[in-house]
């Protein structure tokens, strides 16, 4: 009887932890989705970085993430420091592993 109680308690604790993990993943996904819709001007970047991104047609963070390497490399007034600033912002907000990673 004691063995059954321990198993049952362990199962329930694991089940609760699984539900809690699933809820955290949904909340994290919602936060990423909200950040992806954040306008470029509200990212808190320097004026040069905002101007570079808006000139290239980016209106939201999702647009910035969709840029390919060629478009980033040929962006007007985007030097290594500005590209590093954008890449650090993206990495700091959970958008790592993109084309911007090479500018870190």
PDB file of N, CA, C and O in Angstrom, residues 14-60:
ATOM      1  N   UNK A  14       4.585  14.576 -11.439  1.00  0.00           N
ATOM      2  CA  UNK A  14       5.094  14.655 -12.806  1.00  0.00           C
ATOM      3  C   UNK A  14       4.046  15.161 -13.772  1.00  0.00           C
ATOM      4  O   UNK A  14       4.328  15.939 -14.681  1.00  0.00           O
ATOM      5  N   UNK A  15       2.818  14.749 -13.567  1.00  0.00           N
ATOM      6  CA  UNK A  15       1.727  15.197 -14.415  1.00  0.00           C
ATOM      7  C   UNK A  15       1.524  16.699 -14.269  1.00  0.00           C
ATOM      8  O   UNK A  15       1.392  17.427 -15.252  1.00  0.00           O
ATOM      9  N   UNK A  16       1.538  17.169 -13.022  1.00  0.00           N
ATOM     10  CA  UNK A  16       1.386  18.605 -12.790  1.00  0.00           C
ATOM     11  C   UNK A  16       2.540  19.391 -13.401  1.00  0.00           C
ATOM     12  O   UNK A  16       2.344  20.454 -13.964  1.00  0.00           O
ATOM     13  N   UNK A  17       3.742  18.850 -13.257  1.00  0.00           N
ATOM     14  CA  UNK A  17       4.905  19.527 -13.831  1.00  0.00           C
ATOM     15  C   UNK A  17       4.783  19.572 -15.347  1.00  0.00           C
ATOM     16  O   UNK A  17       5.138  20.568 -15.979  1.00  0.00           O
ATOM     17  N   UNK A  18       4.276  18.509 -15.943  1.00  0.00           N
ATOM     18  CA  UNK A  18       4.086  18.494 -17.397  1.00  0.00           C
ATOM     19  C   UNK A  18       3.078  19.531 -17.846  1.00  0.00           C
ATOM     20  O   UNK A  18       3.260  20.208 -18.853  1.00  0.00           O
ATOM     21  N   UNK A  19       2.012  19.676 -17.090  1.00  0.00           N
ATOM     22  CA  UNK A  19       1.011  20.687 -17.422  1.00  0.00           C
ATOM     23  C   UNK A  19       1.602  22.083 -17.251  1.00  0.00           C
ATOM     24  O   UNK A  19       1.400  22.963 -18.079  1.00  0.00           O
ATOM     25  N   UNK A  20       2.371  22.270 -16.194  1.00  0.00           N
ATOM     26  CA  UNK A  20       2.987  23.583 -15.961  1.00  0.00           C
ATOM     27  C   UNK A  20       3.963  23.915 -17.085  1.00  0.00           C
ATOM     28  O   UNK A  20       4.000  25.046 -17.554  1.00  0.00           O
ATOM     29  N   UNK A  21       4.736  22.938 -17.544  1.00  0.00           N
ATOM     30  CA  UNK A  21       5.667  23.181 -18.645  1.00  0.00           C
ATOM     31  C   UNK A  21       4.919  23.551 -19.916  1.00  0.00           C
ATOM     32  O   UNK A  21       5.334  24.439 -20.660  1.00  0.00           O
ATOM     33  N   UNK A  22       3.818  22.865 -20.182  1.00  0.00           N
ATOM     34  CA  UNK A  22       3.030  23.161 -21.373  1.00  0.00           C
ATOM     35  C   UNK A  22       2.456  24.574 -21.306  1.00  0.00           C
ATOM     36  O   UNK A  22       2.446  25.292 -22.305  1.00  0.00           O
ATOM     37  N   UNK A  23       2.024  24.996 -20.135  1.00  0.00           N
ATOM     38  CA  UNK A  23       1.492  26.352 -19.974  1.00  0.00           C
ATOM     39  C   UNK A  23       2.591  27.390 -20.168  1.00  0.00           C
ATOM     40  O   UNK A  23       2.360  28.438 -20.757  1.00  0.00           O
ATOM     41  N   UNK A  24       3.789  27.111 -19.661  1.00  0.00           N
ATOM     42  CA  UNK A  24       4.904  28.040 -19.833  1.00  0.00           C
ATOM     43  C   UNK A  24       5.277  28.175 -21.298  1.00  0.00           C
ATOM     44  O   UNK A  24       5.593  29.250 -21.772  1.00  0.00           O
ATOM     45  N   UNK A  25       5.247  27.048 -22.046  1.00  0.00           N
ATOM     46  CA  UNK A  25       5.574  27.102 -23.466  1.00  0.00           C
ATOM     47  C   UNK A  25       4.556  27.947 -24.223  1.00  0.00           C
ATOM     48  O   UNK A  25       4.927  28.726 -25.097  1.00  0.00           O
ATOM     49  N   UNK A  26       3.276  27.817 -23.882  1.00  0.00           N
ATOM     50  CA  UNK A  26       2.257  28.624 -24.537  1.00  0.00           C
ATOM     51  C   UNK A  26       2.467  30.094 -24.232  1.00  0.00           C
ATOM     52  O   UNK A  26       2.342  30.946 -25.103  1.00  0.00           O
ATOM     53  N   UNK A  27       2.810  30.421 -22.985  1.00  0.00           N
ATOM     54  CA  UNK A  27       3.037  31.808 -22.602  1.00  0.00           C
ATOM     55  C   UNK A  27       4.264  32.362 -23.311  1.00  0.00           C
ATOM     56  O   UNK A  27       4.253  33.494 -23.776  1.00  0.00           O
ATOM     57  N   UNK A  28       5.321  31.557 -23.420  1.00  0.00           N
ATOM     58  CA  UNK A  28       6.528  32.008 -24.111  1.00  0.00           C
ATOM     59  C   UNK A  28       6.242  32.243 -25.586  1.00  0.00           C
ATOM     60  O   UNK A  28       6.730  33.213 -26.176  1.00  0.00           O
ATOM     61  N   UNK A  29       5.447  31.375 -26.184  1.00  0.00           N
ATOM     62  CA  UNK A  29       5.089  31.544 -27.598  1.00  0.00           C
ATOM     63  C   UNK A  29       4.304  32.828 -27.804  1.00  0.00           C
ATOM     64  O   UNK A  29       4.536  33.550 -28.762  1.00  0.00           O
ATOM     65  N   UNK A  30       3.411  33.140 -26.871  1.00  0.00           N
ATOM     66  CA  UNK A  30       2.613  34.357 -26.978  1.00  0.00           C
ATOM     67  C   UNK A  30       3.504  35.590 -26.872  1.00  0.00           C
ATOM     68  O   UNK A  30       3.322  36.556 -27.596  1.00  0.00           O
ATOM     69  N   UNK A  31       4.487  35.538 -25.982  1.00  0.00           N
ATOM     70  CA  UNK A  31       5.410  36.664 -25.822  1.00  0.00           C
ATOM     71  C   UNK A  31       6.237  36.842 -27.093  1.00  0.00           C
ATOM     72  O   UNK A  31       6.416  37.961 -27.577  1.00  0.00           O
ATOM     73  N   UNK A  32       6.728  35.738 -27.679  1.00  0.00           N
ATOM     74  CA  UNK A  32       7.494  35.836 -28.923  1.00  0.00           C
ATOM     75  C   UNK A  32       6.631  36.409 -30.039  1.00  0.00           C
ATOM     76  O   UNK A  32       7.100  37.206 -30.841  1.00  0.00           O
ATOM     77  N   UNK A  33       5.384  35.981 -30.087  1.00  0.00           N
ATOM     78  CA  UNK A  33       4.478  36.472 -31.124  1.00  0.00           C
ATOM     79  C   UNK A  33       4.240  37.971 -30.964  1.00  0.00           C
ATOM     80  O   UNK A  33       4.231  38.714 -31.942  1.00  0.00           O
ATOM     81  N   UNK A  34       4.081  38.417 -29.718  1.00  0.00           N
ATOM     82  CA  UNK A  34       3.881  39.851 -29.469  1.00  0.00           C
ATOM     83  C   UNK A  34       5.140  40.635 -29.813  1.00  0.00           C
ATOM     84  O   UNK A  34       5.059  41.727 -30.367  1.00  0.00           O
ATOM     85  N   UNK A  35       6.307  40.089 -29.483  1.00  0.00           N
ATOM     86  CA  UNK A  35       7.559  40.771 -29.823  1.00  0.00           C
ATOM     87  C   UNK A  35       7.759  40.827 -31.329  1.00  0.00           C
ATOM     88  O   UNK A  35       8.305  41.797 -31.842  1.00  0.00           O
ATOM     89  N   UNK A  36       7.339  39.798 -32.046  1.00  0.00           N
ATOM     90  CA  UNK A  36       7.504  39.773 -33.497  1.00  0.00           C
ATOM     91  C   UNK A  36       6.673  40.870 -34.164  1.00  0.00           C
ATOM     92  O   UNK A  36       7.032  41.354 -35.231  1.00  0.00           O
ATOM     93  N   UNK A  37       5.583  41.281 -33.527  1.00  0.00           N
ATOM     94  CA  UNK A  37       4.738  42.337 -34.085  1.00  0.00           C
ATOM     95  C   UNK A  37       5.133  43.731 -33.589  1.00  0.00           C
ATOM     96  O   UNK A  37       4.497  44.722 -33.933  1.00  0.00           O
ATOM     97  N   UNK A  38       6.201  43.817 -32.807  1.00  0.00           N
ATOM     98  CA  UNK A  38       6.678  45.096 -32.286  1.00  0.00           C
ATOM     99  C   UNK A  38       7.224  45.948 -33.432  1.00  0.00           C
ATOM    100  O   UNK A  38       8.028  45.472 -34.230  1.00  0.00           O
ATOM    101  N   UNK A  39       6.804  47.204 -33.535  1.00  0.00           N
ATOM    102  CA  UNK A  39       7.336  48.072 -34.598  1.00  0.00           C
ATOM    103  C   UNK A  39       8.830  48.337 -34.409  1.00  0.00           C
ATOM    104  O   UNK A  39       9.345  48.334 -33.288  1.00  0.00           O
ATOM    105  N   UNK A  40       9.510  48.569 -35.505  1.00  0.00           N
ATOM    106  CA  UNK A  40      10.959  48.800 -35.481  1.00  0.00           C
ATOM    107  C   UNK A  40      11.293  50.026 -34.641  1.00  0.00           C
ATOM    108  O   UNK A  40      12.279  50.027 -33.901  1.00  0.00           O
ATOM    109  N   UNK A  41      10.469  51.054 -34.712  1.00  0.00           N
ATOM    110  CA  UNK A  41      10.748  52.285 -33.960  1.00  0.00           C
ATOM    111  C   UNK A  41      10.634  52.093 -32.454  1.00  0.00           C
ATOM    112  O   UNK A  41      11.162  52.884 -31.689  1.00  0.00           O
ATOM    113  N   UNK A  42       9.939  51.051 -32.011  1.00  0.00           N
ATOM    114  CA  UNK A  42       9.774  50.790 -30.584  1.00  0.00           C
ATOM    115  C   UNK A  42      10.786  49.792 -30.043  1.00  0.00           C
ATOM    116  O   UNK A  42      10.686  49.376 -28.895  1.00  0.00           O
ATOM    117  N   UNK A  43      11.762  49.412 -30.848  1.00  0.00           N
ATOM    118  CA  UNK A  43      12.762  48.429 -30.411  1.00  0.00           C
ATOM    119  C   UNK A  43      13.798  49.043 -29.474  1.00  0.00           C
ATOM    120  O   UNK A  43      14.513  48.325 -28.797  1.00  0.00           O
ATOM    121  N   UNK A  44      13.909  50.346 -29.446  1.00  0.00           N
ATOM    122  CA  UNK A  44      14.882  50.996 -28.575  1.00  0.00           C
ATOM    123  C   UNK A  44      16.276  51.025 -29.177  1.00  0.00           C
ATOM    124  O   UNK A  44      17.261  51.113 -28.449  1.00  0.00           O
ATOM    125  N   UNK A  45      16.367  50.955 -30.482  1.00  0.00           N
ATOM    126  CA  UNK A  45      17.653  50.999 -31.170  1.00  0.00           C
ATOM    127  C   UNK A  45      18.046  52.439 -31.448  1.00  0.00           C
ATOM    128  O   UNK A  45      17.243  53.363 -31.288  1.00  0.00           O
ATOM    129  N   UNK A  46      19.270  52.624 -31.887  1.00  0.00           N
ATOM    130  CA  UNK A  46      19.732  53.964 -32.235  1.00  0.00           C
ATOM    131  C   UNK A  46      18.980  54.464 -33.467  1.00  0.00           C
ATOM    132  O   UNK A  46      18.350  53.701 -34.202  1.00  0.00           O
ATOM    133  N   UNK A  47      19.082  55.764 -33.699  1.00  0.00           N
ATOM    134  CA  UNK A  47      18.402  56.366 -34.839  1.00  0.00           C
ATOM    135  C   UNK A  47      18.921  55.799 -36.149  1.00  0.00           C
ATOM    136  O   UNK A  47      18.146  55.522 -37.066  1.00  0.00           O
ATOM    137  N   UNK A  48      20.229  55.589 -36.241  1.00  0.00           N
ATOM    138  CA  UNK A  48      20.816  55.030 -37.455  1.00  0.00           C
ATOM    139  C   UNK A  48      20.252  53.642 -37.736  1.00  0.00           C
ATOM    140  O   UNK A  48      19.884  53.321 -38.863  1.00  0.00           O
ATOM    141  N   UNK A  49      20.177  52.801 -36.710  1.00  0.00           N
ATOM    142  CA  UNK A  49      19.666  51.438 -36.892  1.00  0.00           C
ATOM    143  C   UNK A  49      18.201  51.465 -37.323  1.00  0.00           C
ATOM    144  O   UNK A  49      17.801  50.729 -38.229  1.00  0.00           O
ATOM    145  N   UNK A  50      17.404  52.315 -36.678  1.00  0.00           N
ATOM    146  CA  UNK A  50      15.986  52.426 -37.062  1.00  0.00           C
ATOM    147  C   UNK A  50      15.839  52.907 -38.496  1.00  0.00           C
ATOM    148  O   UNK A  50      15.016  52.389 -39.253  1.00  0.00           O
ATOM    149  N   UNK A  51      16.640  53.904 -38.876  1.00  0.00           N
ATOM    150  CA  UNK A  51      16.566  54.417 -40.239  1.00  0.00           C
ATOM    151  C   UNK A  51      16.972  53.360 -41.260  1.00  0.00           C
ATOM    152  O   UNK A  51      16.347  53.240 -42.318  1.00  0.00           O
ATOM    153  N   UNK A  52      18.001  52.603 -40.963  1.00  0.00           N
ATOM    154  CA  UNK A  52      18.441  51.545 -41.882  1.00  0.00           C
ATOM    155  C   UNK A  52      17.338  50.516 -42.087  1.00  0.00           C
ATOM    156  O   UNK A  52      17.068  50.090 -43.212  1.00  0.00           O
ATOM    157  N   UNK A  53      16.712  50.119 -41.001  1.00  0.00           N
ATOM    158  CA  UNK A  53      15.674  49.087 -41.087  1.00  0.00           C
ATOM    159  C   UNK A  53      14.422  49.605 -41.784  1.00  0.00           C
ATOM    160  O   UNK A  53      13.841  48.906 -42.616  1.00  0.00           O
ATOM    161  N   UNK A  54      14.013  50.826 -41.473  1.00  0.00           N
ATOM    162  CA  UNK A  54      12.805  51.349 -42.107  1.00  0.00           C
ATOM    163  C   UNK A  54      13.036  51.634 -43.585  1.00  0.00           C
ATOM    164  O   UNK A  54      12.141  51.425 -44.405  1.00  0.00           O
ATOM    165  N   UNK A  55      14.240  52.082 -43.951  1.00  0.00           N
ATOM    166  CA  UNK A  55      14.564  52.319 -45.362  1.00  0.00           C
ATOM    167  C   UNK A  55      14.552  51.030 -46.176  1.00  0.00           C
ATOM    168  O   UNK A  55      14.252  51.044 -47.358  1.00  0.00           O
ATOM    169  N   UNK A  56      14.888  49.930 -45.508  1.00  0.00           N
ATOM    170  CA  UNK A  56      14.908  48.652 -46.217  1.00  0.00           C
ATOM    171  C   UNK A  56      13.523  48.004 -46.265  1.00  0.00           C
ATOM    172  O   UNK A  56      13.369  46.918 -46.809  1.00  0.00           O
ATOM    173  N   UNK A  57      12.519  48.655 -45.691  1.00  0.00           N
ATOM    174  CA  UNK A  57      11.153  48.166 -45.777  1.00  0.00           C
ATOM    175  C   UNK A  57      10.689  47.360 -44.576  1.00  0.00           C
ATOM    176  O   UNK A  57       9.621  46.752 -44.619  1.00  0.00           O
ATOM    177  N   UNK A  58      11.451  47.364 -43.503  1.00  0.00           N
ATOM    178  CA  UNK A  58      11.065  46.611 -42.299  1.00  0.00           C
ATOM    179  C   UNK A  58      10.182  47.483 -41.424  1.00  0.00           C
ATOM    180  O   UNK A  58      10.558  48.589 -41.060  1.00  0.00           O
ATOM    181  N   UNK A  59       9.016  46.960 -41.082  1.00  0.00           N
ATOM    182  CA  UNK A  59       8.113  47.680 -40.200  1.00  0.00           C
ATOM    183  C   UNK A  59       8.025  47.045 -38.821  1.00  0.00           C
ATOM    184  O   UNK A  59       7.752  47.721 -37.848  1.00  0.00           O
ATOM    185  N   UNK A  60       8.256  45.710 -38.748  1.00  0.00           N
ATOM    186  CA  UNK A  60       8.159  44.987 -37.478  1.00  0.00           C
ATOM    187  C   UNK A  60       9.402  44.131 -37.279  1.00  0.00           C
ATOM    188  O   UNK A  60      10.219  43.978 -38.187  1.00  0.00           O
TER     189      UNK A  60
END
